[in-house]
Short mmCIF file of C-alpha atoms in Angstrom, two decimals:
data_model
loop_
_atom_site.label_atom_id
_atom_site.label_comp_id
_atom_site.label_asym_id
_atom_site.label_seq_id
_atom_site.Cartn_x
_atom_site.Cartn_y
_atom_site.Cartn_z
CA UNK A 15 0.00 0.00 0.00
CA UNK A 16 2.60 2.28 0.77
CA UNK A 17 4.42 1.87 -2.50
CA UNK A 18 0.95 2.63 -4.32
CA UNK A 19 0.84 5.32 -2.55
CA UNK A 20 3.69 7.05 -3.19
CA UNK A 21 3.33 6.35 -6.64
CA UNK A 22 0.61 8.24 -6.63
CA UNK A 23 2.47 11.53 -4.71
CA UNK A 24 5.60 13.43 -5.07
CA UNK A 25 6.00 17.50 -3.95
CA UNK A 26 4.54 20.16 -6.21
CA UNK A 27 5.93 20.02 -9.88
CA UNK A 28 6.08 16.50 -9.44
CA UNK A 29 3.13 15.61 -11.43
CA UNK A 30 1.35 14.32 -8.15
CA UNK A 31 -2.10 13.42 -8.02
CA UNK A 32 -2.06 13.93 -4.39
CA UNK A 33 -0.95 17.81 -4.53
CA UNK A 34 -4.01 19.87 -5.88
CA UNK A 35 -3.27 23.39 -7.28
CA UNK A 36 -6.94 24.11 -8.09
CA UNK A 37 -10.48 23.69 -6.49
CA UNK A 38 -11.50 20.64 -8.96
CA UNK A 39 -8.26 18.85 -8.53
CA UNK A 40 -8.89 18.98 -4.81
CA UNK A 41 -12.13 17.61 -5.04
CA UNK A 42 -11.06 14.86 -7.09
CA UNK A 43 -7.86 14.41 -4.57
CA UNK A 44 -10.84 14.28 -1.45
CA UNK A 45 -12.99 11.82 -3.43
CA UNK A 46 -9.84 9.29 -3.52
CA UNK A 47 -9.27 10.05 0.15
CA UNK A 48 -13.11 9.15 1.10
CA UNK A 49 -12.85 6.34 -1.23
CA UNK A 50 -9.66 4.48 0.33
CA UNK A 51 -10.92 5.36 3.78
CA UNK A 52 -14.29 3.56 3.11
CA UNK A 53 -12.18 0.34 0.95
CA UNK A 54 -9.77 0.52 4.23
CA UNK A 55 -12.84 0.22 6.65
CA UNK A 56 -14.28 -2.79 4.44
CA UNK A 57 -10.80 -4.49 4.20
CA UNK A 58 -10.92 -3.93 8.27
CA UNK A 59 -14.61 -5.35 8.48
CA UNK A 60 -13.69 -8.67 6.27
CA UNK A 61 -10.57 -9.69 8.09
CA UNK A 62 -12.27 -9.38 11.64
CA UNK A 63 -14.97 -11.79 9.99
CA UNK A 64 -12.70 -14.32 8.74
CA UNK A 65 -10.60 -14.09 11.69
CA UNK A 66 -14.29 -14.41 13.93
CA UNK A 67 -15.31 -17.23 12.17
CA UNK A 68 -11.74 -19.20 11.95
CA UNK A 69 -12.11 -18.80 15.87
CA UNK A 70 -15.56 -20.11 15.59
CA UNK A 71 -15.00 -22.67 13.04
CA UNK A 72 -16.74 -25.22 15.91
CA UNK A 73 -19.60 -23.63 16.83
CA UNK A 74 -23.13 -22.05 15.30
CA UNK A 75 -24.34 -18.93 14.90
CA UNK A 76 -22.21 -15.32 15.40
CA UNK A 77 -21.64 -13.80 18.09
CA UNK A 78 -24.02 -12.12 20.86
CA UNK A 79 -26.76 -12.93 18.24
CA UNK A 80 -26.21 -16.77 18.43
CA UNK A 81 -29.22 -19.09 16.51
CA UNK A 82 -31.04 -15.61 16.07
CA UNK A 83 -31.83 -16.56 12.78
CA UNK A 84 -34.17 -13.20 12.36
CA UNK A 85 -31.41 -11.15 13.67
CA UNK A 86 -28.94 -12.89 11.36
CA UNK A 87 -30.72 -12.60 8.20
CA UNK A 88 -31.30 -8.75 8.97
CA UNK A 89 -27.39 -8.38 9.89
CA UNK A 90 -27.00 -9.78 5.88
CA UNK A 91 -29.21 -7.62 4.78
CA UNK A 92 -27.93 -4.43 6.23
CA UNK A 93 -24.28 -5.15 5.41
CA UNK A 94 -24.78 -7.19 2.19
CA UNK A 95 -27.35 -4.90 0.62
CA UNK A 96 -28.25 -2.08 2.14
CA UNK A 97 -25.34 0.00 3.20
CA UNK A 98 -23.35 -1.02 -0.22
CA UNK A 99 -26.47 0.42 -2.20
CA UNK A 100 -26.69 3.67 0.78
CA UNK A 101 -21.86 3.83 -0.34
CA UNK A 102 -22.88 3.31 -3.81
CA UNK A 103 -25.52 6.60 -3.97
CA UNK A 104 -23.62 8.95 -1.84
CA UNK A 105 -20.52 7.77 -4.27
CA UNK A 106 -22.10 8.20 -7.18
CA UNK A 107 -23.28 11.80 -6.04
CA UNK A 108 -20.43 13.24 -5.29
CA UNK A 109 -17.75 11.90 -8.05
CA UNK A 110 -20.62 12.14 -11.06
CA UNK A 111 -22.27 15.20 -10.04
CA UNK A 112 -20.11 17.53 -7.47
CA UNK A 113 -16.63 16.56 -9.24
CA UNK A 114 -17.99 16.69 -12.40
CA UNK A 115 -19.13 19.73 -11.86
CA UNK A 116 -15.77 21.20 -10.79
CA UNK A 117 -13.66 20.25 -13.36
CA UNK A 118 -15.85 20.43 -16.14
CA UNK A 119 -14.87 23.15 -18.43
CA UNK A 120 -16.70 26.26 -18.85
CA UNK A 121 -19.33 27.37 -21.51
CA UNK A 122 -17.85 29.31 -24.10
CA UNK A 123 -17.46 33.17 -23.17
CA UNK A 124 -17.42 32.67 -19.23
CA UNK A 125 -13.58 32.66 -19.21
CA UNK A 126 -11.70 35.86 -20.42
CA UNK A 127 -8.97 34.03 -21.89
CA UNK A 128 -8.56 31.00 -24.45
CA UNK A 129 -5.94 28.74 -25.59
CA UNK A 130 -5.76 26.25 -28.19
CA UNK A 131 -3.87 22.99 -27.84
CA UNK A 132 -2.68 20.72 -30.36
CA UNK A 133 -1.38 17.31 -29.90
CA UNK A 134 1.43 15.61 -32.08
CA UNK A 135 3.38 12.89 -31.99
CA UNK A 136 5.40 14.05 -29.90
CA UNK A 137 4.61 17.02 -28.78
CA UNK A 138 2.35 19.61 -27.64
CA UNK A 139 1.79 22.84 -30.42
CA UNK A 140 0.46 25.72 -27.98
CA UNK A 141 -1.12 28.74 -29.59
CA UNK A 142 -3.06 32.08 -27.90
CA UNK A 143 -6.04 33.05 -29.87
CA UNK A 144 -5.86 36.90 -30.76
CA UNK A 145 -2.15 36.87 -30.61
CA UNK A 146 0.48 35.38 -33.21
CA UNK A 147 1.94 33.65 -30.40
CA UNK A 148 2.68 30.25 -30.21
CA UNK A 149 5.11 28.01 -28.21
CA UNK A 150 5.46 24.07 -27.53
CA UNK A 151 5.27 22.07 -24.55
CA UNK A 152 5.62 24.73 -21.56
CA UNK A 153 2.03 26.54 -21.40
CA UNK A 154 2.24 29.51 -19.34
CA UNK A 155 -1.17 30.70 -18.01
CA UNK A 156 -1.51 33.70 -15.67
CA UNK A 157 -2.18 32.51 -12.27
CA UNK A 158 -5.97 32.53 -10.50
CA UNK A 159 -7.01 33.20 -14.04
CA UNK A 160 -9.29 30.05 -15.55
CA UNK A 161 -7.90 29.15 -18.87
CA UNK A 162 -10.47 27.39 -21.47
CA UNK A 163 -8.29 25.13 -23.17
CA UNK A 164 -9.40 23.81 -26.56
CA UNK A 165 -7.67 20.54 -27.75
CA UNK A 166 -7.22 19.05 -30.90
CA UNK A 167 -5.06 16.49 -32.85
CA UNK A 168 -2.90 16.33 -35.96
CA UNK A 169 -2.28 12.66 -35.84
CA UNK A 170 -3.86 10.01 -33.45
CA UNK A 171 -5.28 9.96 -30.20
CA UNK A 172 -3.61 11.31 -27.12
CA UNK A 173 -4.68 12.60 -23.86
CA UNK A 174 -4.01 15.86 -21.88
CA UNK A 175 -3.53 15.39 -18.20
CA UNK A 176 -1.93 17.58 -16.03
CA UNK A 177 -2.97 15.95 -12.46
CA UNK A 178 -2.19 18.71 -10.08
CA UNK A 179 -4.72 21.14 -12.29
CA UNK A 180 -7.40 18.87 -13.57
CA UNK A 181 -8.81 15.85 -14.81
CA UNK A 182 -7.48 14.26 -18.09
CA UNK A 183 -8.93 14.65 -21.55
CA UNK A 184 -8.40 13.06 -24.60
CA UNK A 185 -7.29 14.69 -27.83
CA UNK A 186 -9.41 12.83 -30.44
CA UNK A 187 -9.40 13.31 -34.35
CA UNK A 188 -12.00 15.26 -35.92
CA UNK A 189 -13.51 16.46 -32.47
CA UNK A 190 -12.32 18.59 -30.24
CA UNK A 191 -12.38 18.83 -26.49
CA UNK A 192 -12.38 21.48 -23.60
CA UNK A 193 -10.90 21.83 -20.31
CA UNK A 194 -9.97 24.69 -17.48
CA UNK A 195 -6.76 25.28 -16.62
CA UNK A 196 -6.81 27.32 -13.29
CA UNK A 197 -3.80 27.49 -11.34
CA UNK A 198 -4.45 29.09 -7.23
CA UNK A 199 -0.70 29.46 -6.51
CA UNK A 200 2.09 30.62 -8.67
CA UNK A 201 4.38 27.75 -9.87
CA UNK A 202 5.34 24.84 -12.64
CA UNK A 203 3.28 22.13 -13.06
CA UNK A 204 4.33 18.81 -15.14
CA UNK A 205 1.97 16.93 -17.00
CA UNK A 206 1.63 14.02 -19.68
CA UNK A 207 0.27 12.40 -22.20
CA UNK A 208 -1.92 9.53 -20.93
CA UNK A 209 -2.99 8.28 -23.77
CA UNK A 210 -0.48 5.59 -25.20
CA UNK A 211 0.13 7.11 -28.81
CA UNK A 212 2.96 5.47 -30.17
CA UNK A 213 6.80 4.86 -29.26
CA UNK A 214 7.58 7.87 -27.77
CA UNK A 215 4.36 8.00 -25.76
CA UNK A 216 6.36 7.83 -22.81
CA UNK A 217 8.21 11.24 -23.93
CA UNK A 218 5.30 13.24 -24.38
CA UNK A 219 5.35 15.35 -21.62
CA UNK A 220 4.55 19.01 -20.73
CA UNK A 221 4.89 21.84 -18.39
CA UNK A 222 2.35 24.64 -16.98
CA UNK A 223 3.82 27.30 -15.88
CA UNK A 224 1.38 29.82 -13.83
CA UNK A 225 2.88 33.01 -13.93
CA UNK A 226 1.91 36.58 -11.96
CA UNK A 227 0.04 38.66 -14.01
CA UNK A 228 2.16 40.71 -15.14
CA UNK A 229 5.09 38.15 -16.12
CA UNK A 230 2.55 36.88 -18.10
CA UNK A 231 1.39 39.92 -19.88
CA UNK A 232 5.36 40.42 -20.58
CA UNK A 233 6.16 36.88 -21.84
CA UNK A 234 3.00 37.08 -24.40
CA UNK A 235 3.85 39.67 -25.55
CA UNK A 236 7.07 38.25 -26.25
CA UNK A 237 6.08 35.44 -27.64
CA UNK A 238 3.84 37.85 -30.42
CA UNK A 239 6.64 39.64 -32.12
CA UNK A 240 8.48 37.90 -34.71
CA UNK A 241 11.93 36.82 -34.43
CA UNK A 242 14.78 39.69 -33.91
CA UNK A 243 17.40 39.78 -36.71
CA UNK A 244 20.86 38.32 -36.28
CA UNK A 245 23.67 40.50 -34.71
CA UNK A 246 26.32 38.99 -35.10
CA UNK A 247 27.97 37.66 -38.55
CA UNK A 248 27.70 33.71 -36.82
CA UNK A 249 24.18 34.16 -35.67
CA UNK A 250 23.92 35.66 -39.52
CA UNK A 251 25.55 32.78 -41.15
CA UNK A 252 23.81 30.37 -38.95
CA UNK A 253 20.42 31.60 -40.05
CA UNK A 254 21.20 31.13 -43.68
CA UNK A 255 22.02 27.27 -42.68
CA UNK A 256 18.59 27.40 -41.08
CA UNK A 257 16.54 28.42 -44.14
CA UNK A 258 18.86 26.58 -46.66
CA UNK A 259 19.03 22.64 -44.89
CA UNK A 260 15.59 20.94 -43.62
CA UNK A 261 14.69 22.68 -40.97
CA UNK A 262 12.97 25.22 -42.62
CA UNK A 263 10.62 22.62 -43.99
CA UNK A 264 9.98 21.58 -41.00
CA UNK A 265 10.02 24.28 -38.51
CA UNK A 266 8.22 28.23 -38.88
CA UNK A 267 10.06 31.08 -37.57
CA UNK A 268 8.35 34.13 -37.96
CA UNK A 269 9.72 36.91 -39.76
CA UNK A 270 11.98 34.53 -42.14
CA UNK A 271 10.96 32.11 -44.89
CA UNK A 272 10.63 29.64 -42.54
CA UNK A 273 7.06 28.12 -42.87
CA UNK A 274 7.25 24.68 -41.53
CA UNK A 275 4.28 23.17 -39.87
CA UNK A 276 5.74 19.57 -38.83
CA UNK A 277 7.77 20.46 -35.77
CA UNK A 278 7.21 22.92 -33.26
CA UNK A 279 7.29 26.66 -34.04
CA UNK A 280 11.28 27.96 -33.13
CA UNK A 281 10.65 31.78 -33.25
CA UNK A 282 11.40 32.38 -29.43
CA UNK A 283 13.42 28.95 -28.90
CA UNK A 284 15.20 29.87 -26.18
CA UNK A 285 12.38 31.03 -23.96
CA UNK A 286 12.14 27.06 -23.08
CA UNK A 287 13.54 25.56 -20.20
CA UNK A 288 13.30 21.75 -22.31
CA UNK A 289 13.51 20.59 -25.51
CA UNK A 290 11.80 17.67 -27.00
CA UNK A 291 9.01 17.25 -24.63
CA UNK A 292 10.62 17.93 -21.37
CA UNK A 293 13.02 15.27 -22.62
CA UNK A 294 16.67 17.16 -22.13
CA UNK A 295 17.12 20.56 -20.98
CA UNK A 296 17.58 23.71 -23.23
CA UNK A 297 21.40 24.00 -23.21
CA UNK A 298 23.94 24.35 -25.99
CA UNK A 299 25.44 20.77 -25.40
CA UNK A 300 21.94 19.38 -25.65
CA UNK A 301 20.72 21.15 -28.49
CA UNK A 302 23.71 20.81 -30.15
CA UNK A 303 23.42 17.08 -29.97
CA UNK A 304 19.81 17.13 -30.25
CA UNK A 305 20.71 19.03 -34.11
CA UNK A 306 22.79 16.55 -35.11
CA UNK A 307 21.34 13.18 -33.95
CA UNK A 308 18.01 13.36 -32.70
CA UNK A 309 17.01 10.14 -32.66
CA UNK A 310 19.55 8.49 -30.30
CA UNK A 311 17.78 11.28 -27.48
CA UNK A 312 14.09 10.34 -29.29
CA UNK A 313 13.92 7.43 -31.52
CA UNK A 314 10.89 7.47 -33.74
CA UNK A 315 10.56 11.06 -34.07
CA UNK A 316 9.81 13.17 -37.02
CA UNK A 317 13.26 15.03 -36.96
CA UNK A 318 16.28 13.58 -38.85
CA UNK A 319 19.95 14.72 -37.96
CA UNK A 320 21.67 17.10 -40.08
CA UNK A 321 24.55 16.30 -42.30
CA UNK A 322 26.53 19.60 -41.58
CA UNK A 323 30.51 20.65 -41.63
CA UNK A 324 31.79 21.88 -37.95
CA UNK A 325 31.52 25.82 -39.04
CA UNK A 326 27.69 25.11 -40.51
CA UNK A 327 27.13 23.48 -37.08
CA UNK A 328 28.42 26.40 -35.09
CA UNK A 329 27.15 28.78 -37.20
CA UNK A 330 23.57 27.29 -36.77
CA UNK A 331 23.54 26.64 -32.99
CA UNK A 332 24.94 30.09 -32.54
CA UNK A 333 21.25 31.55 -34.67
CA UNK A 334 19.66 29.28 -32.77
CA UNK A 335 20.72 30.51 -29.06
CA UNK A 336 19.48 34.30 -30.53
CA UNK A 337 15.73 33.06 -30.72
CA UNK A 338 14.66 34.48 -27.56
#
């Protein structure tokens, strides 16, 4: 029991079921409590019986009741029937219509702020109606602000779960879904697919970041502009790589040629803490090696290493550390 449990809880960030960061989630995190409480009680009652009746084995009828045969049918009926059907209706009314309730999302209009998700395999395409903003992975939502999420798919079915916010959704083709994001206390919360989609299922990760207001307002804004121009004759050079190898089939940055719509949108790369899904962190080692052989970090994915001399390979990792 112990190691279910703390499979099920680790400290905030941790992607713990057991550490709510919004009303719903806490409901759903005091239904599981009430639930294990009432199993544990039932466990409790069924071992005293067998151990009663081992003890018993030789004689008739239960204890302080005896050959009551009225009071032993009624004891059956009580226990076997009606308090399981008295569990089962209180049960039912509180996880189908009180937590439903709270994590459902909201009817269009009633939030003041929307955000479109997109699953791929494998990774998450994030995009800000209104704005020309778009990022991948880490969704930054201002904090004690509710968030209606739309999400979508480009490929197969995945699901969006991020457990310390809310319940999990799936992402299913040709019909999209809804869910809040609300986020009471300022922080970074990890979530993941949990819908197995393919070989790097297990990869598919993603973080919410719930920002103050105002750090919010700034990184959007951010995040709109297109890309800044190259400063240095490296950074220049390395941008010319960019547009003239695959990437820019691939990959959109906004305010150059680049127009790709198969990997995730690079215009403010470096804003991310990860790359690939959470899978290695945004550093120049990693993205350097990420560049040039992406599938020993992610096999199966979309992204093919590039076949570049050293001073293309400098050149490009030095444009790409500018996208900020």
């Amino acid at each position: 029991m112990l190691l279910l449990l703390a499979g099920c809880g680790q400290s905030q960030g941790g992607q713990s079921t057991l550490h709510p960061g919004s009303d719903g989630t806490r409901k759903i995190a005091h239904l599981f409590w009430g639930m294990l409480a009432a199993a544990a009680v039932v466990f409790a009652g069924a071992v005293v019986l067998l151990a009663l009746s081992y003890r018993r084995r030789n004689r008739e009828g239960i204890p302080m009741v005896e050959n009551e045969h009225a009071v032993s049918n009624g004891l059956v009926v009580a226990f076997g029937i009606v308090i399981p059907v008295v569990c089962l209706v209180i049960l039912f009314a509180i996880a189908d219509i009180g937590v439903v309730k709270a994590t459902s999302a909201p009817a269009k209009g009633q939030t003041k702020m929307n955000m479109t998700v997109i699953a791929h395999q494998w990774f998450w395409e994030v995009r800000y109606p209104g704005t020309t903003a778009a990022t991948a992975n880490e969704i930054h939502i201002p904090v004690k602000t509710p968030v209606n999420v739309t999400l979508k798919t480009d490929d197969v079915i995945h699901s969006f779960w991020v457990p310390e916010l809310n319940k999990k959704v799936d992402t299913i083709p040709g019909h999209p879904n809804t869910i809040e994001l609300y986020a009471d206390r300022v922080g970074v919360y990890r979530g993941q697919c949990a819908e197995f989609c393919g070989l790097q299922h297990a990869n598919m990760a993603m973080a919410v970041y719930a920002d103050p207001p105002a750090k919010f307002k700034a990184w959007l804004a951010n995040m709109s502009r297109p890309v800044a121009t190259p400063t240095t004759p490296q950074a220049k050079a390395g941008e010319q790589v960019f547009l003239t190898q695959q990437c820019a089939s691939c990959h959109t940055i906004r305010g150059t040629a680049a127009r790709g719509t198969i990997g995730p949108d690079l215009t403010h790369l470096q804003t991310r803490n990860t790359l690939a899904a959470l899978t290695i962190p945004n550093r120049k080692g990693y993205l350097g090696g990420w560049v040039l052989d992406p599938q020993h970090i992610k096999p199966g994915n979309k992204m093919p290493g590039l076949n570049l001399s050293g001073p293309q390979f400098q050149n490009l990792l030095s444009f790409l550390e500018g996208l900020k």
